Short mmCIF file of C-alpha atoms and ligand atoms in Angstrom, two decimals:
data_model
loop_
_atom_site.label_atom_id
_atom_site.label_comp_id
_atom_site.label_asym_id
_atom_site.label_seq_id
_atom_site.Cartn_x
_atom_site.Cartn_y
_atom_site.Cartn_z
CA UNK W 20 17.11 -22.30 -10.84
CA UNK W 21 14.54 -19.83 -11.93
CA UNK W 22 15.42 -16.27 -12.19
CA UNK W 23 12.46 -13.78 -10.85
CA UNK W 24 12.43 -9.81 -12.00
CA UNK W 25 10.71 -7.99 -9.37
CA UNK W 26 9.07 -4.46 -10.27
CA UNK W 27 9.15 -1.81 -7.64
CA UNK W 28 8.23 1.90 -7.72
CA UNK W 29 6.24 3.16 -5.04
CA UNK W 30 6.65 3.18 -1.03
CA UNK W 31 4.15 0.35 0.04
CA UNK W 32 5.52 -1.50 -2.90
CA UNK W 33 8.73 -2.09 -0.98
CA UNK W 34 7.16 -2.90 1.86
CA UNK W 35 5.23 -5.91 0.47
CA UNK W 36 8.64 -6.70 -1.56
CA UNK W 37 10.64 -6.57 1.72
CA UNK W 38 8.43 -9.92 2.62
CA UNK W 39 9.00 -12.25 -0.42
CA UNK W 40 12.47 -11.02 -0.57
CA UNK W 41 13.09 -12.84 2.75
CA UNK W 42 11.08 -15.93 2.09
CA UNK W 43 13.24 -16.34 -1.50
CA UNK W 44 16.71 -15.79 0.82
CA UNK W 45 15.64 -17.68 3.59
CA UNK W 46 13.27 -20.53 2.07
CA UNK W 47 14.15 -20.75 -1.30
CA UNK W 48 17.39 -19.79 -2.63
CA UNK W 49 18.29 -23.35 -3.98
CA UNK W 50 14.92 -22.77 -6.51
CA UNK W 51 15.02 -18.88 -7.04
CA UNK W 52 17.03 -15.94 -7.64
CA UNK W 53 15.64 -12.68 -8.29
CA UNK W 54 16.69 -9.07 -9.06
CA UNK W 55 14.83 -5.78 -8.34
CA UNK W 56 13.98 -3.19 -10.70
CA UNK W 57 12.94 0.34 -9.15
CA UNK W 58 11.10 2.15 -11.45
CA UNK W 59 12.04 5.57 -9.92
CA UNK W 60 8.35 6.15 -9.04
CA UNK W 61 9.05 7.53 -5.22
CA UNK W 62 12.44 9.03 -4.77
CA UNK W 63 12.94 10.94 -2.00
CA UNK W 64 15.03 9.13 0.61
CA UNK W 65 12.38 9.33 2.92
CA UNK W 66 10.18 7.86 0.42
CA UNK W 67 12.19 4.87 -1.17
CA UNK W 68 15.72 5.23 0.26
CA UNK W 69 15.17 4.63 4.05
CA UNK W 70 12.52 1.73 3.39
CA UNK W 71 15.77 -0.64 1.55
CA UNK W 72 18.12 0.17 4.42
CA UNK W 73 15.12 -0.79 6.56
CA UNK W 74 13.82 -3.33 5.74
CA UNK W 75 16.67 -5.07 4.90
CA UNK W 76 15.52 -5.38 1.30
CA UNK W 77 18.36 -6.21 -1.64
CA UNK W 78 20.02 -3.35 -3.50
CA UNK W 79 18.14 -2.63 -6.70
CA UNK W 80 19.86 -3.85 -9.57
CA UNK W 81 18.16 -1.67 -11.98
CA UNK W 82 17.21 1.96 -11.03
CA UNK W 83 14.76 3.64 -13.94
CA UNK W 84 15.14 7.26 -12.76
CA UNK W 85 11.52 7.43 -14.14
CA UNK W 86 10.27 10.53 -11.30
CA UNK W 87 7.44 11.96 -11.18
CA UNK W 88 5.09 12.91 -14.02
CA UNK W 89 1.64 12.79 -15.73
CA UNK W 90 0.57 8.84 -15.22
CA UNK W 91 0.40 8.26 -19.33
CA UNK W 92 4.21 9.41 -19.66
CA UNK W 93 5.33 8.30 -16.36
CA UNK W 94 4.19 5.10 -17.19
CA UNK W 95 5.64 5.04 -20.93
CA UNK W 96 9.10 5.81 -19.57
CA UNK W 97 8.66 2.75 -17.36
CA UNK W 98 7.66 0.61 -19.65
CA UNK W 99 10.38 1.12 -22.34
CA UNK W 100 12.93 0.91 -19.57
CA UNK W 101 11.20 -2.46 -18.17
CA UNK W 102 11.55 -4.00 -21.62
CA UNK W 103 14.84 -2.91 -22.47
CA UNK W 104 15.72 -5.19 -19.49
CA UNK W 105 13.67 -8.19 -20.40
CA UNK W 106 15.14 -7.71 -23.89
CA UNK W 107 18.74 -7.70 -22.35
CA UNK W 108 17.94 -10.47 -19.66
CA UNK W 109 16.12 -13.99 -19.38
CA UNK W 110 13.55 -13.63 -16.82
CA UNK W 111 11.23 -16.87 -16.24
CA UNK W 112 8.88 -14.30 -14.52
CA UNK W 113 8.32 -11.12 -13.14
CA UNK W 114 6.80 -10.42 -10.00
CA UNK W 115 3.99 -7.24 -9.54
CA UNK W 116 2.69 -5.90 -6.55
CA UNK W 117 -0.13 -3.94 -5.64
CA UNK W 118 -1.49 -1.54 -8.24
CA UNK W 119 0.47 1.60 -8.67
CA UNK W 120 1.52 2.40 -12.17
CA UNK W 121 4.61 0.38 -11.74
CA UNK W 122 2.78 -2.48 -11.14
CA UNK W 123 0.87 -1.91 -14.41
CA UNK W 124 4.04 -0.97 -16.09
CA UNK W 125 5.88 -4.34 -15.00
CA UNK W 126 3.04 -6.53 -16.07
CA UNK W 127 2.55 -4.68 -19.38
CA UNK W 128 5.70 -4.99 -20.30
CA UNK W 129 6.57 -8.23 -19.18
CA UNK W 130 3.23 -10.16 -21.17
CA UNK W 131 4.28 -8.46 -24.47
CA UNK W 132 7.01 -10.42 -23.85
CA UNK W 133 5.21 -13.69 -23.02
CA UNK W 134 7.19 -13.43 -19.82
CA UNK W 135 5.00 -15.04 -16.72
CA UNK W 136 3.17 -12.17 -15.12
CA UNK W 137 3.21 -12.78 -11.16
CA UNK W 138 0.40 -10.69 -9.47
CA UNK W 139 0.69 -9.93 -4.96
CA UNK W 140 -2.85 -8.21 -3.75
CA UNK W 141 -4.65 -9.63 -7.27
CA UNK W 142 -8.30 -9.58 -7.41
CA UNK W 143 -8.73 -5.52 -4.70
CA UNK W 144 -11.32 -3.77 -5.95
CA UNK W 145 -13.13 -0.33 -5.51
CA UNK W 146 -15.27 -0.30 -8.02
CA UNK W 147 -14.82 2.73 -9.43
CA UNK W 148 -12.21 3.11 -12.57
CA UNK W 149 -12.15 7.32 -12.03
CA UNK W 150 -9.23 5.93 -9.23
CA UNK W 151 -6.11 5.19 -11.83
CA UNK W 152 -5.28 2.23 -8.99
CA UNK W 153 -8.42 0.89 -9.77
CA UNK W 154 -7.79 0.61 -13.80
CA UNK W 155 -4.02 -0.11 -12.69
CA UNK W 156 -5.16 -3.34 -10.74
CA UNK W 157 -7.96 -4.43 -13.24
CA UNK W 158 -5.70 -4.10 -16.06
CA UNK W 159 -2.49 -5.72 -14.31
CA UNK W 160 -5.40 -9.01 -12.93
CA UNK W 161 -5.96 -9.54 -16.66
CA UNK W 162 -2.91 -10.25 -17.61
CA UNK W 163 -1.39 -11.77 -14.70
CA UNK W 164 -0.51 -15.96 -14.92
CA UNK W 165 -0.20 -16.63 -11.61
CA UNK W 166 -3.02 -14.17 -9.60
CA UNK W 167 -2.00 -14.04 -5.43
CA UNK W 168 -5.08 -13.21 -3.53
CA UNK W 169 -4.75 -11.85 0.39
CA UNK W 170 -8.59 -12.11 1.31
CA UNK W 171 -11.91 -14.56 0.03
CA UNK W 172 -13.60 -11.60 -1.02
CA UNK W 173 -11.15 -11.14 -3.43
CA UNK W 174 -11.26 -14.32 -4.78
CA UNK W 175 -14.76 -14.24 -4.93
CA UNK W 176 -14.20 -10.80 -7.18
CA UNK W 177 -12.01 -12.86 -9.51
CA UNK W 178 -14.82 -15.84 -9.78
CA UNK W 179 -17.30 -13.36 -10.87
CA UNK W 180 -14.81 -11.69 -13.67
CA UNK W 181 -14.65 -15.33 -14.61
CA UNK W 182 -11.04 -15.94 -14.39
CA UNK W 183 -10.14 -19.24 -14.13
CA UNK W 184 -9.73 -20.88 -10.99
CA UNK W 185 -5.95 -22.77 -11.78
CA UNK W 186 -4.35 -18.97 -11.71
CA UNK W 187 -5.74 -17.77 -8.71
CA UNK W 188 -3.93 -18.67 -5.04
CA UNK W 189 -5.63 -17.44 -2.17
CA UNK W 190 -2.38 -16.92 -0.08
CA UNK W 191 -2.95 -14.52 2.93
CA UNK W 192 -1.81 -11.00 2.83
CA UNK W 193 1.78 -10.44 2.68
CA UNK W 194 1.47 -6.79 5.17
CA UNK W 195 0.02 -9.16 7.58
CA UNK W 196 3.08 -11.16 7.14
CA UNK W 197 5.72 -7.90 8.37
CA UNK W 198 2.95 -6.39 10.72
CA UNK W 199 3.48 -9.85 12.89
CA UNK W 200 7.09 -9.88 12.21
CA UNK W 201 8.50 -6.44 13.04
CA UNK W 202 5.82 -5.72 15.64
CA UNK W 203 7.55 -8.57 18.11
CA UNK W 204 10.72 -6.37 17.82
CA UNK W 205 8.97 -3.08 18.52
CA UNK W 206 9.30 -1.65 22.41
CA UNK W 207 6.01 -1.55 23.99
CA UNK W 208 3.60 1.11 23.59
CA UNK W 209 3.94 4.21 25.56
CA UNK W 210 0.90 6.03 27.42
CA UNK W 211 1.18 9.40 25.20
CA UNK W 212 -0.57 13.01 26.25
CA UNK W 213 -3.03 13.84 24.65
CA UNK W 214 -3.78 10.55 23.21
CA UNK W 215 -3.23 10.68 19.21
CA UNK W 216 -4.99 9.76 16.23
CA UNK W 217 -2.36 9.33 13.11
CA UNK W 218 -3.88 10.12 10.01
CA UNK W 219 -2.42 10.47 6.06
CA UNK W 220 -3.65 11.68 2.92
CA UNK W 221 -2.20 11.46 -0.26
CA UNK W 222 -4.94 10.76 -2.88
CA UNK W 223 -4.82 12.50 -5.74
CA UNK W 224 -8.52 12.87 -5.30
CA UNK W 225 -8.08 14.77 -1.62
CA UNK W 226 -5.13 16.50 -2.58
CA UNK W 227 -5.48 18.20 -5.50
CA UNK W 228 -9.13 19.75 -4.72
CA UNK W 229 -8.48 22.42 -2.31
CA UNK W 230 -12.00 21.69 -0.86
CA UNK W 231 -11.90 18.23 -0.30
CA UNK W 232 -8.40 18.73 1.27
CA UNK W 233 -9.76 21.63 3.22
CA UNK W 234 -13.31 19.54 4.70
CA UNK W 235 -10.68 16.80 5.44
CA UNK W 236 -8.09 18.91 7.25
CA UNK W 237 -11.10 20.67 9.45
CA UNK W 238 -12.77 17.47 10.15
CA UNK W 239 -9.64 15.97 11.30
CA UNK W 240 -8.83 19.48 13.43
CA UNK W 241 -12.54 19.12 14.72
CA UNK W 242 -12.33 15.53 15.90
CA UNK W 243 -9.29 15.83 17.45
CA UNK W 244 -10.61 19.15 19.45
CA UNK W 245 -13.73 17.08 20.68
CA UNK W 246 -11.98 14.25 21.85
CA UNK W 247 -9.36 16.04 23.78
CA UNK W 248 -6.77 14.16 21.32
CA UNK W 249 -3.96 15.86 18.67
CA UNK W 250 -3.40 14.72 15.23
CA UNK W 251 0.03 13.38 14.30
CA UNK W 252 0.00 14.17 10.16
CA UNK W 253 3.06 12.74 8.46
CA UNK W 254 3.00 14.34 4.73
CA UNK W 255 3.49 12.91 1.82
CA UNK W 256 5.63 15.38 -0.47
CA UNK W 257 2.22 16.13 -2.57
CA UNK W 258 0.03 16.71 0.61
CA UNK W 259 2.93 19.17 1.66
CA UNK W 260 3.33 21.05 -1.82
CA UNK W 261 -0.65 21.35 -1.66
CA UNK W 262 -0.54 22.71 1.47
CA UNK W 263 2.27 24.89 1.32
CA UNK W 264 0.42 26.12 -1.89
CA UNK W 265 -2.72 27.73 -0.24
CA UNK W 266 -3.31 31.27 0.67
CA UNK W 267 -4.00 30.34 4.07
CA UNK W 268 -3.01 27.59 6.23
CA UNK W 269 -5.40 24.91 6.29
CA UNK W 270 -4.10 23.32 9.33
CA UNK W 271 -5.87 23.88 12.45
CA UNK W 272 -4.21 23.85 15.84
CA UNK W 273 -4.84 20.52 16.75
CA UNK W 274 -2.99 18.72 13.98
CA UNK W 275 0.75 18.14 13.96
CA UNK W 276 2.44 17.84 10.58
CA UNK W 277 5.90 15.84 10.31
CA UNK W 278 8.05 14.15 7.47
CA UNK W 279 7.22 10.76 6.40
CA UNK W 280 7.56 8.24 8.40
CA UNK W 281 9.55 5.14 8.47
CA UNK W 282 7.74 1.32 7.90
CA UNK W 283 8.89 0.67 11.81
CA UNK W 284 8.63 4.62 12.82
CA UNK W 285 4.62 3.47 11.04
CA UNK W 286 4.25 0.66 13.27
CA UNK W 287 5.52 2.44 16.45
CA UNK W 288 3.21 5.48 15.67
CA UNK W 289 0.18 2.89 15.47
CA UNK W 290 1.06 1.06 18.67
CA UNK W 291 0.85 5.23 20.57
CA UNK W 292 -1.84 6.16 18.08
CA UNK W 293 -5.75 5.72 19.88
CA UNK W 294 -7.21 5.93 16.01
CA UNK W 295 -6.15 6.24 12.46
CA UNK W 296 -7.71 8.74 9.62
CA UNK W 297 -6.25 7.83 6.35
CA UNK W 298 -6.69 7.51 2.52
CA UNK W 299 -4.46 4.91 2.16
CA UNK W 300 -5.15 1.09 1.34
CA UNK W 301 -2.19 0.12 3.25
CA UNK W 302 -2.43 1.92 6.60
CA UNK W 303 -6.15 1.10 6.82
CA UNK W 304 -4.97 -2.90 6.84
CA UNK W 305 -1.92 -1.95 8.88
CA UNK W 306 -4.21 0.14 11.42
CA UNK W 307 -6.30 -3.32 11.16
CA UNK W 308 -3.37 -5.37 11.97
CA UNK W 309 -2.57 -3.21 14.67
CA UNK W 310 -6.34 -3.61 16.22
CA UNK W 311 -6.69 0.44 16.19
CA UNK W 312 -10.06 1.40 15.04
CA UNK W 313 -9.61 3.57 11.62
CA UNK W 314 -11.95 6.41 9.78
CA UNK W 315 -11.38 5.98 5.65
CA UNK W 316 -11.19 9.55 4.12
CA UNK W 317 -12.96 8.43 1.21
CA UNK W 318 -16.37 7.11 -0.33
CA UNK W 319 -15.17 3.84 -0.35
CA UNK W 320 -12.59 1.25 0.24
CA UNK W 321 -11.16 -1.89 -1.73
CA UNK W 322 -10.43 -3.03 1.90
CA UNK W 323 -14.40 -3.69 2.72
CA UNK W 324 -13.43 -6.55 4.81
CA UNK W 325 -12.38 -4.04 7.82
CA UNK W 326 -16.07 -1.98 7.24
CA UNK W 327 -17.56 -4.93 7.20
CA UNK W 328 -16.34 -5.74 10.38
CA UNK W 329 -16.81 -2.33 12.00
CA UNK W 330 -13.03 -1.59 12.82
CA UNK W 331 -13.58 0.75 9.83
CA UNK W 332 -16.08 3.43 8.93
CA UNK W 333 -16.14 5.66 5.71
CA UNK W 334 -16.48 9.28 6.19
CA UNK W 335 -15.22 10.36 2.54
CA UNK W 336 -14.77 14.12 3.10
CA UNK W 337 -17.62 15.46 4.90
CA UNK W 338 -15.90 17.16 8.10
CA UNK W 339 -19.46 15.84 10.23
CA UNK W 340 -19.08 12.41 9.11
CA UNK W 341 -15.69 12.24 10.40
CA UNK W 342 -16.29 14.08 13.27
CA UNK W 343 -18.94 11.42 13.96
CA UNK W 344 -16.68 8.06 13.06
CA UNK W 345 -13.93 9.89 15.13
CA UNK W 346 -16.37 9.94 18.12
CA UNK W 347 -17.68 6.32 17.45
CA UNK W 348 -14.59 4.73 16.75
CA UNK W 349 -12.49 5.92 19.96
CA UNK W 350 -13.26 3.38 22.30
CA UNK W 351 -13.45 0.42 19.86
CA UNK W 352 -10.83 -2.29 20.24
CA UNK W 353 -11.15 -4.27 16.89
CA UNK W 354 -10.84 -7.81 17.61
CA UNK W 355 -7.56 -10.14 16.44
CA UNK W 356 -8.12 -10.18 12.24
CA UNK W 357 -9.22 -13.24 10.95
CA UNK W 358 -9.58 -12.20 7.02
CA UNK W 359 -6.10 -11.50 5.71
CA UNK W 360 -4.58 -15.08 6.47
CA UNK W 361 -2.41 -16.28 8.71
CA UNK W 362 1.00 -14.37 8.52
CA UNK W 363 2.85 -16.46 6.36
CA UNK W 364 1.05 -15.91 2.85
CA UNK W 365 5.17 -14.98 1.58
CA UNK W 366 6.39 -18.27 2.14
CA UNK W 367 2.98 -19.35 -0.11
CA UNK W 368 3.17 -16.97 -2.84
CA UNK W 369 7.64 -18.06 -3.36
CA UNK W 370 6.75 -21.41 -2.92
CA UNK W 371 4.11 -21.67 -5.38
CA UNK W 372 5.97 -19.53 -7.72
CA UNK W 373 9.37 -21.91 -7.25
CA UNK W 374 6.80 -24.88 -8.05
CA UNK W 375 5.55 -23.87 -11.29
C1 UD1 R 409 1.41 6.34 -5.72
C2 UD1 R 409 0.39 5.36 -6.25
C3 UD1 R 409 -0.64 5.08 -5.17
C4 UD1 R 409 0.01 4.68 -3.86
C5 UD1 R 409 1.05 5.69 -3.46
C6 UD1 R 409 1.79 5.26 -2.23
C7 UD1 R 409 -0.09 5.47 -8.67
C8 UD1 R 409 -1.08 5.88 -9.67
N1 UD1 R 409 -0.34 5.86 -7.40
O1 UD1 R 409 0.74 7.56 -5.47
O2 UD1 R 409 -1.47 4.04 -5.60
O3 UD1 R 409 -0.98 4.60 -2.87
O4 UD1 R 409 1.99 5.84 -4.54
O5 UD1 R 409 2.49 6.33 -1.67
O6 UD1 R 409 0.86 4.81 -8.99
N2 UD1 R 409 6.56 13.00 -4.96
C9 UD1 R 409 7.72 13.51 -4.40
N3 UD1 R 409 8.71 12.63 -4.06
C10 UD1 R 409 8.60 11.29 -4.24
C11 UD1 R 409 7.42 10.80 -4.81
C12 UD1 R 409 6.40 11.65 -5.16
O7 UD1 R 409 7.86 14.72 -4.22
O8 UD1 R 409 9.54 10.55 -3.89
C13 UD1 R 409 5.46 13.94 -5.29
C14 UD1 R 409 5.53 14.49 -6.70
O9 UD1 R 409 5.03 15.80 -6.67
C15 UD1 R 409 4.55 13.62 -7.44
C16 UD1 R 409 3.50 13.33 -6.38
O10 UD1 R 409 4.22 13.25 -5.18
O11 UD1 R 409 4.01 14.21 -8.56
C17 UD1 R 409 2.70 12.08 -6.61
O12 UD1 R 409 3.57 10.95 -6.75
P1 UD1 R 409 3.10 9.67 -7.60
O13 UD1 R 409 4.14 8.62 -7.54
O14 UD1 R 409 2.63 10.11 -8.94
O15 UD1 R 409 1.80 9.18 -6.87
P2 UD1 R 409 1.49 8.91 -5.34
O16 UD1 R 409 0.46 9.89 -4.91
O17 UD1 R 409 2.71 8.79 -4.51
#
């Protein structure tokens, strides 16, 4: 029996968790066991809480407390905690996902240990190492054994860093994997007046420049107006404190803020939702999943496949561009996606991992 240490910190982490935790208890529980280790990273309930109650996904048996900070300390507290626990416990591998600075954290920690670094959405990238996901996910590649890969592009980005091909497995990617899952148990989509575009931002980048956040917010505000459409804006806590932190409101009339939503409150908000504006990797491939068109709020995505395609257009922050995408992108249906595998890259990435 081999014993897995899973590294979790941030919300889409447990969402791509949620998946292999279900292939391990329903595939492969004669082969593996594995614990979970929450950093702390996200911890408001909205944020971590409601997303293990959810998703069904086991109780954390390690809980870090690390919060919020600067990413050089935040990351130090995780990774003394993370090898306190490999010091205390034989792992035969840990298992990384994404690239937040938990997932850095977990694969630091665990290679200075010469424990097997285990890698889900290897080989993403931007291109540009001013993004701390970017040097979190370069960084976290290197020293991964096993390298899980959800698209060919990505594999190709591996190939051309030279890494070797016996660590990479092209797999499929695992948010494919719930997207097919949980959307058969969703009701059907309702007809909702006026028709809504979701949208998120929570990049440091957008946030924390009150003019970037400010073009966004009135490009969004705009678009919505000229489509006869309202924005539905769930926050993330550092959007809201931004926000909340400006002399005047930046929010125009036609946008909607609310709390944070769900994984299936997500998925039900895409099914009602005509487009999707967002910063975030995730919802751009769940928007994809979903076949709703989607505007990226930035100057460019580690998700190229879905620009490539045209269900996706970058607008970065200039309030015309996204006007524009807004305009071009309503009507689009993008067709079924063809890039990200086949929903069932979990049962790959446990079973290759149980194999080893
Ligand atoms: C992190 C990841 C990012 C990922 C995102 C998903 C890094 C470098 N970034 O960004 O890649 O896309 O998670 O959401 O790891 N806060 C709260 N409550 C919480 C969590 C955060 O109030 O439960 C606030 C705090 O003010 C905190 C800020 O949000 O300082 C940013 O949180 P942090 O975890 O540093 O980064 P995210 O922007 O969430």
């Amino acid at each position: 029996m081999k014993r897995i240490l899973t590294i979790v910190g941030a919300r889409p982490q447990f969402i791509k968790a949620a998946a292999i935790s279900h292939a391990i208890r329903d595939l492969y529980a004669d082969k593996l066991t594995e614990d979970i280790l929450h950093t702390g990273q996200h911890y408001d309930d909205r944020m971590s809480a409601t997303f293990f109650k959810e998703l069904d996904i086991p109780t954390p048996r390690y809980n870090l407390g690390v919060g919020s900070g600067a990413h050089g300390h935040q990351t130090a507290l995780m990774l003394s905690g993370i090898e306190e626990v490999l010091q205390q416990e034989r792992y035969d591998g840990v298992l990384v996902y994404g690239d937040t600075n938990s997932t850095l954290a977990g694969a630091l920690a665990a290679v200075k240990m010469q424990v097997p670094v285990y890698h889900v959405e290897a080989g993403l990238r931007s291109f540009r190492m001013s993004m701390p996901e970017e040097v979190n996910r370069v960084l976290t590649d290197q020293v991964s054994t096993l390298l899980f890969v959800p698209t060919e592009k990505a594999v190709k980005n591996l190939e051309r860093e030279g890494f070797d091909k016996d660590r990479i497995v092209c797999c499929g990617d695992v948010m494919l994997d719930n997207v097919m899952h949980y959307a058969a148990l969703l009701p059907q989509p309702e007809a909702v007046t006026p028709p809504t575009i979701l949208a998120t931002i929570h990049r440091d980048f957008n946030t924390d420049s009150p003019e970037r956040l400010t073009n966004i917010l009135s490009g969004l505000n705009e678009a919505a107006e000229a489509l006869g459409a309202q924005v539905v804006l769930p926050l993330h806590p550092r959007t809201r404190n931004r926000i909340d932190s400006m002399a005047t409101n930046p929010l125009g009339g036609h946008i909607r803020p609310i709390e944070p939503l769900s994984y299936l409150e997500t998925l039900a908000a895409l099914r009602n939702a005509r487009l999707v504006m967002t910063d975030s990797g995730g919802l751009q491939k769940e928007a994809f999943f979903s076949r709703r068109p989607c505007a990226v709020l930035r100057a460019e995505t580690e998700w190229s496949e879905i620009v490539d395609c045209g269900a996706a257009i970058l607008t970065d922050d200039d309030p015309q561009r996204i006007v524009q995408a807004a305009k071009q992108l309503w009507k689009l249906h993008p067709a079924e996606p063809t890039q990200f595998g086949d929903g069932h890259a979990a049962e790959r990435i446990v079973g290759a991992i149980a194999g080893r």
